[in-house]
GROMACS .gro file of C-alpha atoms in nm:
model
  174
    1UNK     CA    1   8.721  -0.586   2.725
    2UNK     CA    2   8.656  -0.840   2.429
    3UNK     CA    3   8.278  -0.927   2.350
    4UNK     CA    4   8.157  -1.205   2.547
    5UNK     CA    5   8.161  -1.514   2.242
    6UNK     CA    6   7.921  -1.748   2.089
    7UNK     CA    7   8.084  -2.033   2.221
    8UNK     CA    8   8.099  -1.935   2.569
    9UNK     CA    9   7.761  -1.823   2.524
   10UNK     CA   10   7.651  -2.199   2.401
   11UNK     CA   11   7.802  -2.329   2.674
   12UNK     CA   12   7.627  -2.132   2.899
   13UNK     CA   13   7.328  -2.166   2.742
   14UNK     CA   14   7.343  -2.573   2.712
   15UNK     CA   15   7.388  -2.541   3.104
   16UNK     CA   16   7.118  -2.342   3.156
   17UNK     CA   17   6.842  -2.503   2.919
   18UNK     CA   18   6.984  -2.885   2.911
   19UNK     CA   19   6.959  -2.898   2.545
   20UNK     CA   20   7.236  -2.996   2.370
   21UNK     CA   21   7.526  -2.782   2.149
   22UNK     CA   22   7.373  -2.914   1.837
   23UNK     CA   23   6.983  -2.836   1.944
   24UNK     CA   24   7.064  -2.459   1.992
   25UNK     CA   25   7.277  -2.430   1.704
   26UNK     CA   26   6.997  -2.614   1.507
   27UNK     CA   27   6.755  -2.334   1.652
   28UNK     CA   28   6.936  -2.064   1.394
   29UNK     CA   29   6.884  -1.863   1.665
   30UNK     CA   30   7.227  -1.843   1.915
   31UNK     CA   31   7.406  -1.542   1.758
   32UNK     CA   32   7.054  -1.310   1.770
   33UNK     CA   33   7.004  -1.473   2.123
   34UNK     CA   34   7.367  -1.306   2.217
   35UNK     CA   35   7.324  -1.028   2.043
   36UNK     CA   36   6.993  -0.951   2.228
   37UNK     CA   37   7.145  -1.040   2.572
   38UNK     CA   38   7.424  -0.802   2.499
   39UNK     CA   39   7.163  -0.515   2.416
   40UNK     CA   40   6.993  -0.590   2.706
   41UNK     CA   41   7.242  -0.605   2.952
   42UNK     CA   42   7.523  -0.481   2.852
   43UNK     CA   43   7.876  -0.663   2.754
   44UNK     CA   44   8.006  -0.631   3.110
   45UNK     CA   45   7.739  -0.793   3.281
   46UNK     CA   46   7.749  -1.074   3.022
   47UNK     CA   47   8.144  -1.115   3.026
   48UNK     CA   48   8.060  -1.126   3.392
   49UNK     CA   49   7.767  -1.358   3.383
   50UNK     CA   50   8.017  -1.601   3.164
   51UNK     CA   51   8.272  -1.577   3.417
   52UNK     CA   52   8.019  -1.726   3.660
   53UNK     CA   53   7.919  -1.966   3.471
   54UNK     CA   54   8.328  -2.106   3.394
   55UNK     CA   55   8.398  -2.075   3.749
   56UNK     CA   56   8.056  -2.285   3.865
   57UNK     CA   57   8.195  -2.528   3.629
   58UNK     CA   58   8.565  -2.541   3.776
   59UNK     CA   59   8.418  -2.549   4.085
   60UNK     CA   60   8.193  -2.856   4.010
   61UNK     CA   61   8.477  -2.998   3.785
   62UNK     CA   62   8.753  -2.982   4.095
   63UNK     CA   63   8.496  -3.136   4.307
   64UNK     CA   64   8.454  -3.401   4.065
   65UNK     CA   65   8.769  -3.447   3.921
   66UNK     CA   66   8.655  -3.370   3.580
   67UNK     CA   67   8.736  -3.174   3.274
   68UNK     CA   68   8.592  -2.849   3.269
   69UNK     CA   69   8.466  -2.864   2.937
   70UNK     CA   70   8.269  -3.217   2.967
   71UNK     CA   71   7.916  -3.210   3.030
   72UNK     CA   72   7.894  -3.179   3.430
   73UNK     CA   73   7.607  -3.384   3.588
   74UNK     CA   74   7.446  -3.403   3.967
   75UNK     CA   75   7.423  -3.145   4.236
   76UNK     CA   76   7.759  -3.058   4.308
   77UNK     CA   77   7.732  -2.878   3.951
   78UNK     CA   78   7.349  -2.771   4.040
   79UNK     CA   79   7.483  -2.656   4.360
   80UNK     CA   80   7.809  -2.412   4.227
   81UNK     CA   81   7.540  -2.296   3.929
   82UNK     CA   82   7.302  -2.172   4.209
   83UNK     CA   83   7.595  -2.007   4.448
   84UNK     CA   84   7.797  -1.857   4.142
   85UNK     CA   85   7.479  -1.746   3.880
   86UNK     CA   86   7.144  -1.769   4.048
   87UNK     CA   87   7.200  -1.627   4.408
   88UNK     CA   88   7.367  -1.362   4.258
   89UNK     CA   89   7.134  -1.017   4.242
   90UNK     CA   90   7.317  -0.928   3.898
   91UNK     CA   91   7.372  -1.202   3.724
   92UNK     CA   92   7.055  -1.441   3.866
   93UNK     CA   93   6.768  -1.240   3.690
   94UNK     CA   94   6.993  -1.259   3.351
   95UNK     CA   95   7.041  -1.604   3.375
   96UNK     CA   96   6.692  -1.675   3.449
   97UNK     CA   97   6.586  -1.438   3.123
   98UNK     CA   98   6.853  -1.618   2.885
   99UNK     CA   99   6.640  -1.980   2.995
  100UNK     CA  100   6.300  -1.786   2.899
  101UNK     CA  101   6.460  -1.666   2.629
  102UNK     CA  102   6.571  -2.001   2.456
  103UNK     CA  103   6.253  -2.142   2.549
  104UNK     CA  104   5.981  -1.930   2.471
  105UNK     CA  105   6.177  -1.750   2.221
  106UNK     CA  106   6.079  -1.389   2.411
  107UNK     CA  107   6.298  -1.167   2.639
  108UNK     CA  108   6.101  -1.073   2.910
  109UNK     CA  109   6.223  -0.684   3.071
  110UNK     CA  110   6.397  -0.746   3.381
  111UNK     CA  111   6.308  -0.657   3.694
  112UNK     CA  112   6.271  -0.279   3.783
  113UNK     CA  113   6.470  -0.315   4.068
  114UNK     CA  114   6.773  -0.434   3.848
  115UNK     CA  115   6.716  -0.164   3.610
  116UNK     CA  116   6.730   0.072   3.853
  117UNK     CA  117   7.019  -0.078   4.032
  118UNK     CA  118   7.229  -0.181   3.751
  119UNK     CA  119   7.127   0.040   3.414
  120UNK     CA  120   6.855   0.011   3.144
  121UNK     CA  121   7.047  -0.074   2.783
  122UNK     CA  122   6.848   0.017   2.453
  123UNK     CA  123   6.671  -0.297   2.404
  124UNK     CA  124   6.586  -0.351   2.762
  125UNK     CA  125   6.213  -0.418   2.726
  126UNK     CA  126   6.018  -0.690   2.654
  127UNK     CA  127   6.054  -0.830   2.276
  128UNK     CA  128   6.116  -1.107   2.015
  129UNK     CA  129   6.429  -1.149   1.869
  130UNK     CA  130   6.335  -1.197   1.530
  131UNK     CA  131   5.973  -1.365   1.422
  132UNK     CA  132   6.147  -1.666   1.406
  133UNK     CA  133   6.235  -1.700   1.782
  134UNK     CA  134   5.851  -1.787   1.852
  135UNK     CA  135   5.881  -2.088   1.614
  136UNK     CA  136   6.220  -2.185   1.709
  137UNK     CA  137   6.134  -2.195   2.121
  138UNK     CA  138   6.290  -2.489   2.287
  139UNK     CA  139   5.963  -2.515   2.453
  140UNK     CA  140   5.791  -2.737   2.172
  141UNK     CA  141   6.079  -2.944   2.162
  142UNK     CA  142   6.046  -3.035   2.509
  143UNK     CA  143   5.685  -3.109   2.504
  144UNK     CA  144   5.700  -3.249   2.162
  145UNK     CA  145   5.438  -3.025   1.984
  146UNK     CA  146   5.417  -2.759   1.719
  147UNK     CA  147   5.422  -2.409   1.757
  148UNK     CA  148   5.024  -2.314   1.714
  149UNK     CA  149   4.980  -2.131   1.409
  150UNK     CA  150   5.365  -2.213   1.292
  151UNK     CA  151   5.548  -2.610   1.177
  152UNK     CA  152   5.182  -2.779   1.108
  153UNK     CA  153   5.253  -3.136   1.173
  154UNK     CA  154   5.123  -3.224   0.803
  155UNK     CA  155   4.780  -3.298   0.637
  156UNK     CA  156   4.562  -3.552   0.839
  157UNK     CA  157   4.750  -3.564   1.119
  158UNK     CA  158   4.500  -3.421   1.348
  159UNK     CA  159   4.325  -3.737   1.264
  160UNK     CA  160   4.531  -3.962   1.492
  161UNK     CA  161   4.561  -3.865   1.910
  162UNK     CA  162   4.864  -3.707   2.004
  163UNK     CA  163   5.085  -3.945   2.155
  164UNK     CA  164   5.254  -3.908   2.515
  165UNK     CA  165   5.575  -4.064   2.567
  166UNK     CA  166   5.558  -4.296   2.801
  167UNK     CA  167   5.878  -4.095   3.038
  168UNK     CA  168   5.610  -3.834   3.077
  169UNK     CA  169   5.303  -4.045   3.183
  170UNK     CA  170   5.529  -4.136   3.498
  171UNK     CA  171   5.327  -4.452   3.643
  172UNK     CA  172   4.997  -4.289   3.496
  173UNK     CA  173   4.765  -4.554   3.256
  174UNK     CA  174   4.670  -4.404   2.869
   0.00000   0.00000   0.00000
């Protein structure tokens, strides 16, 4: 079996978190992200877990009469992600780890239950990648802060209110 690669990875991975290519390459953190989901789980279950994830997509893309490799948009793709990936008692809880993972820059342990059923790998528990992965999470890019205690926003700036985007206020008045 060949390692499970960075690009397939990425592609996963911009599927799972709706970030784009260039956003999680721009993270400097996709190869240690791999490289801790391998540990984790293994190379089979991620070759597998890849495997899903290209067939979800040929699925949606046959459906839609699209490429495989263009972005895929709308529920039928929603719909072959949750039957191929998420349903799945394997592959589901990895898939749902690799989105906390690129978000909050932590891998949570799975569950005991899949450990149990399915192997414990040496870095199985719950750790950072590298001290970097806390700064790096996806999840201040999506609400558009700084990490606390990491990236200060620059002297002063606490002066002004933080700013909402008007796509989040959603009807709401400032």
């Amino acid at each position: 079996m060949t390692a499970p690669s960075l690009e397939d990875f990425l592609l996963l991975s911009v599927d799972l978190t709706a970030f784009e290519e260039t956003d999680l390459l721009g993270t400097g953190m996709a190869q240690g992200y791999l490289e801790k989901v391998r540990g984790a789980c293994g190379d089979e279950i991620v070759a597998a877990l890849l495997d899903a994830h290209r067939a979800a997509r040929a699925d949606a893309a046959a459906e839609n009469g699209n490429q495989a490799r263009t972005p895929l948009e709308g529920e039928v793709f929603d719909r072959a992600l949750r039957h191929r990936v998420f349903s799945d008692d394997r592959l589901g809880p990895v898939a749902r780890n690799i989105i906390k993972l690129w978000y909050a820059g932590m891998w949570y342990a799975l569950p005991p239950e899949w450990i149990d059923r399915y192997g414990a790998h040496a870095a199985v528990g719950t750790s950072t990648v590298t001290a970097a992965s806390y700064q790096e999470g996806l999840l201040w890019r999506a609400i558009a802060a700084n990490p606390p205690g990491a990236k200060a926003p620059g002297y002063g700036s606490w002066a002004r209110p933080p700013r909402i985007a008007d796509r989040y206020l959603k009807g709401a008045r400032r």
